[in-house]
mmCIF file of the C-alpha atoms, coordinates in Angstrom:
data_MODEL
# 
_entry.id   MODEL 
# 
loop_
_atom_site.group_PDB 
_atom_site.id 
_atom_site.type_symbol 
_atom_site.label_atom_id 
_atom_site.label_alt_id 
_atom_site.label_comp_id 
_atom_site.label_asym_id 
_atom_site.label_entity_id 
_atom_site.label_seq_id 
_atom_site.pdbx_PDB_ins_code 
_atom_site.Cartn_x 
_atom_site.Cartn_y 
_atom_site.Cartn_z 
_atom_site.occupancy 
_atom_site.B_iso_or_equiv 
_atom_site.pdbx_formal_charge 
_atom_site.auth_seq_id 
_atom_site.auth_comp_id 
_atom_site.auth_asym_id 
_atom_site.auth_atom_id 
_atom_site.pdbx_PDB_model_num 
ATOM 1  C CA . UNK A 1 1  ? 172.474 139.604 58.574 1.00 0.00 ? 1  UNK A CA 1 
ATOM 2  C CA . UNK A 1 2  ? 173.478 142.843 56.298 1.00 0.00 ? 2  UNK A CA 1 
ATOM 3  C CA . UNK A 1 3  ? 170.109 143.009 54.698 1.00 0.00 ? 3  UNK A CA 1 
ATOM 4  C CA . UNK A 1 4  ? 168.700 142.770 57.763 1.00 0.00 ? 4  UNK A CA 1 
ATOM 5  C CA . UNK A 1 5  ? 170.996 146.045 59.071 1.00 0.00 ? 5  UNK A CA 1 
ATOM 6  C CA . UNK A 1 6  ? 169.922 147.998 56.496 1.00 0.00 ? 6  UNK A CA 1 
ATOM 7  C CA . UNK A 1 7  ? 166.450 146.997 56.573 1.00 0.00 ? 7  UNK A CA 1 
ATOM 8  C CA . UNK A 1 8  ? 166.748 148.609 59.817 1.00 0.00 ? 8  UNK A CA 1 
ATOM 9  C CA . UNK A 1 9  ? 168.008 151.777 58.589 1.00 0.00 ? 9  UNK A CA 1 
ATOM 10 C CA . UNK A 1 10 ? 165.313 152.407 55.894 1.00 0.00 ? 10 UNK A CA 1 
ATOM 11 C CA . UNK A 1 11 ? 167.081 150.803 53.201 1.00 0.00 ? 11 UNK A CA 1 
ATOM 12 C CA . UNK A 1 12 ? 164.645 151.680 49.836 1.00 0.00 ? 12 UNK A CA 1 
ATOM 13 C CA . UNK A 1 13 ? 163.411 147.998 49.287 1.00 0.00 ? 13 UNK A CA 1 
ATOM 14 C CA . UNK A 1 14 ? 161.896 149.127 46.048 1.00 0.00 ? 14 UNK A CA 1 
ATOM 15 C CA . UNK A 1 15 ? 164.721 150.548 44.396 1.00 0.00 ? 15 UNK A CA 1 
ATOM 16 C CA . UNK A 1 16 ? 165.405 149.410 40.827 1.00 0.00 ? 16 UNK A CA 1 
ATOM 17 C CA . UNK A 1 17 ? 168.314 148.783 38.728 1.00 0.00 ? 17 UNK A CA 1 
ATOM 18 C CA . UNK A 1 18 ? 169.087 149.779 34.920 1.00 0.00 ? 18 UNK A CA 1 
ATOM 19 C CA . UNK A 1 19 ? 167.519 146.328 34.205 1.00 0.00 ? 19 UNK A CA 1 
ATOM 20 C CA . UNK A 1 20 ? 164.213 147.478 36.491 1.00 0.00 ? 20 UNK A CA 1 
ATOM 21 C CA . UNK A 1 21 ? 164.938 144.396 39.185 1.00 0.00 ? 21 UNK A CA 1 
ATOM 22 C CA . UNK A 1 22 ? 164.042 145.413 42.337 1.00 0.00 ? 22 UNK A CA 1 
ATOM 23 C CA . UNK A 1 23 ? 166.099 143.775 45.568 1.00 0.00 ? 23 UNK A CA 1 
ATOM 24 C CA . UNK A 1 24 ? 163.586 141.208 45.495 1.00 0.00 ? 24 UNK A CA 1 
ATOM 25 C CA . UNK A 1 25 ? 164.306 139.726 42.076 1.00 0.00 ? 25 UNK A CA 1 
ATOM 26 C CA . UNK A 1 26 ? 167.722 139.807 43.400 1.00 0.00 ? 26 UNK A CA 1 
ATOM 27 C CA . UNK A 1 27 ? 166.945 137.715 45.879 1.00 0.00 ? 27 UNK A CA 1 
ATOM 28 C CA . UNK A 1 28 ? 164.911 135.391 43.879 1.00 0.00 ? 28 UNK A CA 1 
ATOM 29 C CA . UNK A 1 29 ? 167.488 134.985 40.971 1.00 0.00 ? 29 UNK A CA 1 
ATOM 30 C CA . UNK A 1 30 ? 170.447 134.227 43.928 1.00 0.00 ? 30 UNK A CA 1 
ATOM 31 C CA . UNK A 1 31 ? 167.903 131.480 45.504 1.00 0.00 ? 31 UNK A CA 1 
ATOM 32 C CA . UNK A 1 32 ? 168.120 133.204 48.841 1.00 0.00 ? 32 UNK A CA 1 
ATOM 33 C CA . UNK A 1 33 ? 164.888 132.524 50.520 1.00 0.00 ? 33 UNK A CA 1 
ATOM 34 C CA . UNK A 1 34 ? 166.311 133.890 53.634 1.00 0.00 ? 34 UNK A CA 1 
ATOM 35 C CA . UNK A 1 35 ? 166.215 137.453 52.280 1.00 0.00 ? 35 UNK A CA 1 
ATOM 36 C CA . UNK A 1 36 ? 163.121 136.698 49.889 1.00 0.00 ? 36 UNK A CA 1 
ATOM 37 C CA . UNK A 1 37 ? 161.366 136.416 53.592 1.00 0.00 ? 37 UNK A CA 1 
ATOM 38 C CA . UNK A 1 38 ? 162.663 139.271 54.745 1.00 0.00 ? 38 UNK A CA 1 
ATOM 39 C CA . UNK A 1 39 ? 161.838 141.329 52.189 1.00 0.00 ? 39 UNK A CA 1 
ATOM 40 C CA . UNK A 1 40 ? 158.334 139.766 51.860 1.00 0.00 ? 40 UNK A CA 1 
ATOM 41 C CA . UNK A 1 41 ? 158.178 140.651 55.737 1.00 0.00 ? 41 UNK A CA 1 
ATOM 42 C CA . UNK A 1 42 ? 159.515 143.943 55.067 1.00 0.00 ? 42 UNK A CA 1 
ATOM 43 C CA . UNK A 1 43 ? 156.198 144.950 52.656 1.00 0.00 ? 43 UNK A CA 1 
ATOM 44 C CA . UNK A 1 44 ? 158.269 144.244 49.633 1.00 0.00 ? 44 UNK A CA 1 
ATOM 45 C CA . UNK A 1 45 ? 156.198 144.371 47.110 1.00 0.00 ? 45 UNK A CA 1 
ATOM 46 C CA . UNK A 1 46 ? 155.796 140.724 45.536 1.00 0.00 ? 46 UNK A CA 1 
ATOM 47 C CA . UNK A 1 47 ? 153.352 142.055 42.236 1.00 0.00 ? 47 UNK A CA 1 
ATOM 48 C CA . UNK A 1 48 ? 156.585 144.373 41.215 1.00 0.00 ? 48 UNK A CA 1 
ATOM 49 C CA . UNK A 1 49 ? 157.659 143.748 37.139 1.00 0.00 ? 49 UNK A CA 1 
ATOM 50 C CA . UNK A 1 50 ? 160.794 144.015 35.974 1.00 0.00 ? 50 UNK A CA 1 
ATOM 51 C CA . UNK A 1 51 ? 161.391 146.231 32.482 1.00 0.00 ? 51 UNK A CA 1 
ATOM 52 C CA . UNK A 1 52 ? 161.112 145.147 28.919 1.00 0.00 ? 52 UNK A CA 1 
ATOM 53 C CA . UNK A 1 53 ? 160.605 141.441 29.590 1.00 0.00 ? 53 UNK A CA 1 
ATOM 54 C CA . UNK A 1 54 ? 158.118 142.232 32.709 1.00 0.00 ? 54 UNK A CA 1 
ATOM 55 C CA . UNK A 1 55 ? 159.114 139.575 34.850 1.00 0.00 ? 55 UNK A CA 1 
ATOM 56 C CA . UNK A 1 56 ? 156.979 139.460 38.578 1.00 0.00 ? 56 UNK A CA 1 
ATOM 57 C CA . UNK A 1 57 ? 159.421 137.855 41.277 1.00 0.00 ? 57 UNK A CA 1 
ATOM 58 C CA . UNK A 1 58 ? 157.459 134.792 41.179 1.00 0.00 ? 58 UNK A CA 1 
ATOM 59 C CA . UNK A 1 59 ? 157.540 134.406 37.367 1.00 0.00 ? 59 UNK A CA 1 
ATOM 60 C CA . UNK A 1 60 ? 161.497 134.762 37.621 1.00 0.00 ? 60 UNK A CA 1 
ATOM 61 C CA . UNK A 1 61 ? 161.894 131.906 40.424 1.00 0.00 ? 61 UNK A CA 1 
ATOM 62 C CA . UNK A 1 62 ? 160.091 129.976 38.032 1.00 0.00 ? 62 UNK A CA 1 
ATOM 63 C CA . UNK A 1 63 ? 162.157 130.532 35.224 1.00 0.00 ? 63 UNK A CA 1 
ATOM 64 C CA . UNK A 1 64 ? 165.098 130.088 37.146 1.00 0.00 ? 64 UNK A CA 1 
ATOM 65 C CA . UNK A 1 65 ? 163.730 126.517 38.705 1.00 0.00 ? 65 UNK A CA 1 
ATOM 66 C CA . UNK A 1 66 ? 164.247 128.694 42.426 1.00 0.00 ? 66 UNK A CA 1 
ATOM 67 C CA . UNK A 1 67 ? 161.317 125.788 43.410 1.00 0.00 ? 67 UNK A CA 1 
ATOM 68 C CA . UNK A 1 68 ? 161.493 126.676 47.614 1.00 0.00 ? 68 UNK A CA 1 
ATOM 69 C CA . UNK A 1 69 ? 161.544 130.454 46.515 1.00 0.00 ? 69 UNK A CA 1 
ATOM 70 C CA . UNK A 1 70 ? 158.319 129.777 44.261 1.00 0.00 ? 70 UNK A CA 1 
ATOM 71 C CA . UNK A 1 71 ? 156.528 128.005 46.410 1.00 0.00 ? 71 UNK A CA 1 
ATOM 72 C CA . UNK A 1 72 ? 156.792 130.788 49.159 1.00 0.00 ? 72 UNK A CA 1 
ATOM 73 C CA . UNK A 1 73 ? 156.127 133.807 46.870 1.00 0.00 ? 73 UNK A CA 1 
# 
């Protein structure tokens, strides 16, 4: 996959946006376990908060009712 390509090339996995999500709440707000594991397996870093609302991906799958995500964070 593309994530997977640019895992390969040393993509920053723990970049943030304005909003302070990282590529992983990304990934957990578009209910795409497929990159939430490859992240994960990546070292992504799963205790990460988000800004003002400080938001942990596993708190935002929750929120979002992303149930398969939740379960595997």
């Amino acid at each position: 996959s593309n994530l997977i390509t640019l895992l390969s090339y040393g993509v920053n996995i723990h970049h943030r946006t304005q909003n302070n999500f990282t590529i992983l709440h990304a990934a957990v707000f578009n209910n795409n376990l497929k990159f939430v594991r490859a992240l994960i397996n990546n070292k992504a870093d799963t205790d990460t908060f988000t800004g003002d609302v400080a938001l942990s991906p596993l708190f935002l799958s929750i929120i979002e009712q992303r149930l398969e995500v939740a379960s595997y964070l």
